[in-house]
Amino acid sequence: MWQLATPASAAASAGPPKPTVILVHGAFAESASWNAVVRYLRARDYPVIAAANPLRGLASDAAFVGALVSSVEGPVVLVGHSYGGSVISVAAHGQANVRALVFVAAFAPDTGESAVELSSRFPGSTLGQALAPPVVLPDGARDLYIAQDKFWSQFAADVPSDAGRLMAASQRPVTEGALAEGATQAAWKTIPSWFVYGDADKNIPPAALAFMAQRAKAVKTVVARGASHSVLVSRPHSVGRIIVEAASSKAGEP
């Protein structure tokens, strides 16, 4: 008869279970972009889910992530990258088990604000110039991609070029409407938040990221010098450390 062995790390652990970390990717990325962060967290015995964000619309994407949060027993730390920050800001509302929010080069919109509006409020984004012609869908919606020959310099300039080319080919499109859709909730107003971003971000102006972190009264903000919008890929240990700090904090406990 087969018997599953109990991992030594699990046997040695004591105290309450660690919160589950749910990672939500943003536009032009996919769940595997979190791989190095997942390795970092799993090495520290955190349960992790890298969600497949649909990127179809803010309300529907948030409902998808919210359902995933509701399925988890015990506390959750929600982490969003880029547009994924908008998603977790809505999805965490009313979820009693969400203890902390972590925004990784991410939007943290107030009610009624959209990703497009927040990004254009501050100078510095070159995303519009890097987009490929939209793909018109059967229902009339428009899918947006970053042109593959511009992806590396626009999205991931501090990632090795061969990895950047793979990211360009595997990017997931976001609908134009999702980026323009206003948030219906702003969970960062009631749930403690942490922020990490790069000062060389070309998608979301660093000034916008600083503004959102200050407005949210972030417990901690880390600015990675020279890091691109893909700070989760290029600086996974920096991102992992702030997630662990958020997960270890008592700030969000009832």
XYZ file of C-alpha atoms in Angstrom:
254
model
C 0.000 0.000 0.000
C 1.286 3.413 -0.922
C 1.601 5.974 1.831
C 2.336 9.626 1.345
C 5.313 10.822 3.330
C 4.927 13.943 5.428
C 7.433 16.617 4.376
C 9.965 17.396 7.061
C 9.223 21.119 6.781
C 5.535 20.507 7.474
C 6.281 18.205 10.378
C 8.670 20.739 11.875
C 6.326 23.679 11.517
C 4.358 24.840 14.512
C 1.743 27.434 15.278
C -1.105 28.665 13.083
C -0.983 27.910 9.357
C 0.574 30.521 7.122
C -1.775 32.553 4.937
C -2.326 31.491 1.371
C -0.756 33.902 -1.098
C -2.838 34.495 -4.226
C -0.859 36.099 -7.044
C -2.799 37.969 -9.744
C -0.966 38.890 -12.945
C -1.790 41.926 -15.021
C -2.165 42.850 -18.661
C 0.358 41.526 -21.205
C 1.536 38.894 -18.697
C 0.396 35.468 -17.537
C 0.494 33.390 -14.372
C 3.941 31.926 -15.110
C 5.416 35.411 -14.754
C 5.194 34.734 -11.007
C 7.312 31.555 -11.172
C 10.391 32.916 -9.414
C 8.255 34.570 -6.724
C 6.383 31.277 -6.243
C 9.708 29.478 -5.722
C 10.735 32.073 -3.134
C 7.465 31.731 -1.213
C 7.318 27.943 -1.372
C 10.875 27.738 -0.037
C 9.439 29.482 3.023
C 6.472 27.123 3.245
C 3.773 29.496 2.046
C 0.857 27.978 0.133
C 0.614 29.820 -3.183
C -1.895 30.127 -6.020
C -0.934 31.966 -9.210
C -4.353 32.848 -10.581
C -5.111 32.982 -14.302
C -6.558 36.494 -14.547
C -9.049 36.537 -17.476
C -8.221 40.180 -18.462
C -11.714 40.621 -19.925
C -13.220 43.324 -17.707
C -12.494 44.743 -14.262
C -15.772 43.719 -12.628
C -15.774 40.221 -14.137
C -12.063 39.666 -13.447
C -12.570 40.755 -9.825
C -15.531 38.381 -9.488
C -13.329 35.534 -10.740
C -10.564 36.322 -8.230
C -13.113 36.907 -5.479
C -14.549 33.439 -6.003
C -11.042 31.993 -5.725
C -10.455 33.890 -2.472
C -13.758 32.596 -1.079
C -12.711 29.013 -1.826
C -9.626 29.253 0.401
C -9.934 28.246 4.031
C -7.985 30.517 6.311
C -6.268 33.871 5.777
C -5.230 35.164 2.367
C -2.706 37.700 1.128
C -3.736 39.094 -2.258
C -0.943 40.257 -4.559
C -1.545 42.099 -7.822
C 0.809 43.119 -10.612
C -0.052 46.061 -12.891
C -3.758 45.872 -13.839
C -3.939 43.002 -11.345
C -3.762 45.661 -8.641
C -7.063 47.073 -9.870
C -8.498 43.561 -9.748
C -7.454 42.846 -6.155
C -8.668 46.287 -5.039
C -12.174 45.256 -6.083
C -11.969 41.516 -5.366
C -10.884 41.928 -1.729
C -13.894 44.037 -0.796
C -16.071 42.192 1.699
C -13.680 39.218 1.934
C -13.104 38.734 5.646
C -10.169 36.363 5.151
C -8.016 38.840 3.176
C -5.382 40.069 5.624
C -3.166 42.134 3.346
C -2.845 43.543 -0.159
C 0.468 43.768 -1.997
C 0.730 45.977 -5.087
C 3.611 45.050 -7.397
C 4.118 47.839 -9.948
C 0.353 47.945 -9.735
C -2.671 50.183 -9.895
C -4.562 50.905 -6.675
C -7.580 52.812 -7.986
C -10.113 54.678 -5.933
C -13.797 54.160 -6.669
C -14.539 55.280 -10.227
C -10.901 55.440 -11.323
C -9.542 53.322 -14.166
C -6.070 52.118 -15.073
C -6.020 54.362 -18.143
C -7.037 57.438 -16.179
C -4.496 56.883 -13.404
C -1.637 56.212 -15.814
C -2.396 59.276 -17.927
C -2.651 61.531 -14.869
C 1.161 61.556 -14.653
C 3.706 61.875 -17.489
C 6.105 59.098 -18.396
C 4.193 56.112 -19.776
C 5.212 55.009 -23.274
C 2.808 52.072 -23.425
C 0.525 53.609 -26.033
C 3.399 53.903 -28.500
C 4.371 50.262 -27.975
C 0.972 48.698 -28.641
C 0.283 46.593 -31.725
C -2.880 47.312 -33.765
C -5.876 46.117 -31.720
C -7.447 42.753 -32.465
C -11.193 43.235 -32.983
C -13.192 40.429 -31.381
C -16.507 39.020 -32.662
C -18.457 41.015 -30.057
C -16.757 44.257 -31.078
C -14.417 44.417 -28.083
C -10.750 45.095 -28.824
C -7.848 43.046 -27.504
C -4.594 44.887 -26.851
C -1.094 43.442 -27.191
C 2.335 45.019 -26.938
C 4.143 44.716 -30.283
C 6.594 41.851 -29.892
C 9.543 43.841 -31.220
C 8.885 46.530 -28.596
C 7.956 44.298 -25.675
C 11.398 43.853 -24.131
C 12.313 47.539 -23.984
C 8.810 48.603 -22.951
C 7.826 45.953 -20.425
C 10.918 44.112 -19.227
C 14.095 46.041 -20.038
C 15.986 44.672 -17.006
C 15.122 41.043 -17.850
C 17.588 39.080 -20.053
C 16.665 39.626 -23.695
C 16.014 35.941 -24.432
C 13.568 35.777 -21.519
C 12.024 39.026 -22.712
C 11.387 37.528 -26.149
C 9.647 34.542 -24.557
C 7.497 36.888 -22.481
C 6.574 38.804 -25.642
C 5.403 35.640 -27.376
C 3.418 34.340 -24.382
C 1.814 37.640 -23.356
C -1.914 37.560 -22.631
C -4.024 40.324 -24.188
C -6.235 42.637 -22.177
C -9.408 44.183 -23.520
C -9.358 47.908 -24.080
C -12.519 48.112 -21.997
C -10.912 46.469 -18.957
C -8.246 49.163 -18.745
C -10.861 51.914 -19.089
C -13.379 50.422 -16.628
C -13.746 52.282 -13.341
C -13.279 50.471 -10.049
C -16.403 49.853 -7.986
C -14.503 49.315 -4.728
C -11.205 50.348 -3.158
C -10.297 47.635 -0.642
C -6.971 49.313 0.185
C -8.961 51.825 2.233
C -9.727 49.156 4.846
C -7.078 46.450 4.303
C -3.372 47.119 5.031
C -1.289 47.438 1.876
C 2.333 47.113 0.800
C 3.825 48.452 -2.443
C 6.886 47.569 -4.511
C 7.777 48.988 -7.921
C 10.717 49.976 -10.108
C 11.811 53.521 -10.781
C 12.398 52.652 -14.473
C 8.801 51.518 -15.124
C 7.652 52.555 -18.619
C 4.095 51.218 -18.378
C 2.912 52.977 -15.224
C 4.729 56.234 -14.410
C 6.698 55.892 -11.151
C 5.098 59.155 -10.020
C 1.669 57.517 -10.337
C 2.847 54.490 -8.370
C 4.261 56.732 -5.624
C 1.004 58.701 -5.500
C -1.103 55.559 -5.101
C 1.171 54.147 -2.381
C 1.049 57.406 -0.425
C -2.708 57.729 -0.852
C -3.227 54.174 0.411
C -1.055 54.940 3.449
C 1.012 51.875 2.630
C 2.569 50.066 5.555
C 5.758 49.916 3.483
C 6.827 50.972 0.003
C 9.937 49.585 -1.701
C 11.328 51.276 -4.816
C 13.645 48.973 -6.778
C 16.292 51.106 -8.455
C 16.536 50.527 -12.181
C 13.715 47.973 -12.205
C 11.235 47.780 -15.073
C 7.520 47.086 -15.027
C 8.456 43.387 -14.790
C 9.959 43.796 -11.329
C 8.359 40.475 -10.310
C 10.543 38.734 -12.919
C 13.748 40.737 -12.544
C 13.676 41.170 -8.752
C 11.719 38.184 -7.411
C 13.513 38.196 -4.052
C 12.649 41.852 -3.439
C 9.031 41.128 -4.327
C 9.004 37.920 -2.306
C 10.416 39.634 0.771
C 7.693 42.277 0.862
C 5.010 39.603 0.377
C 6.440 37.648 3.321
C 6.506 40.844 5.373
C 2.851 41.484 4.557
C 1.946 37.858 5.294
C 3.768 37.992 8.632
C 2.248 41.294 9.731
C -0.398 41.448 12.437
C -1.841 44.647 10.939
C -4.704 42.954 9.106
C -5.735 40.492 11.788
C -9.215 40.904 13.318
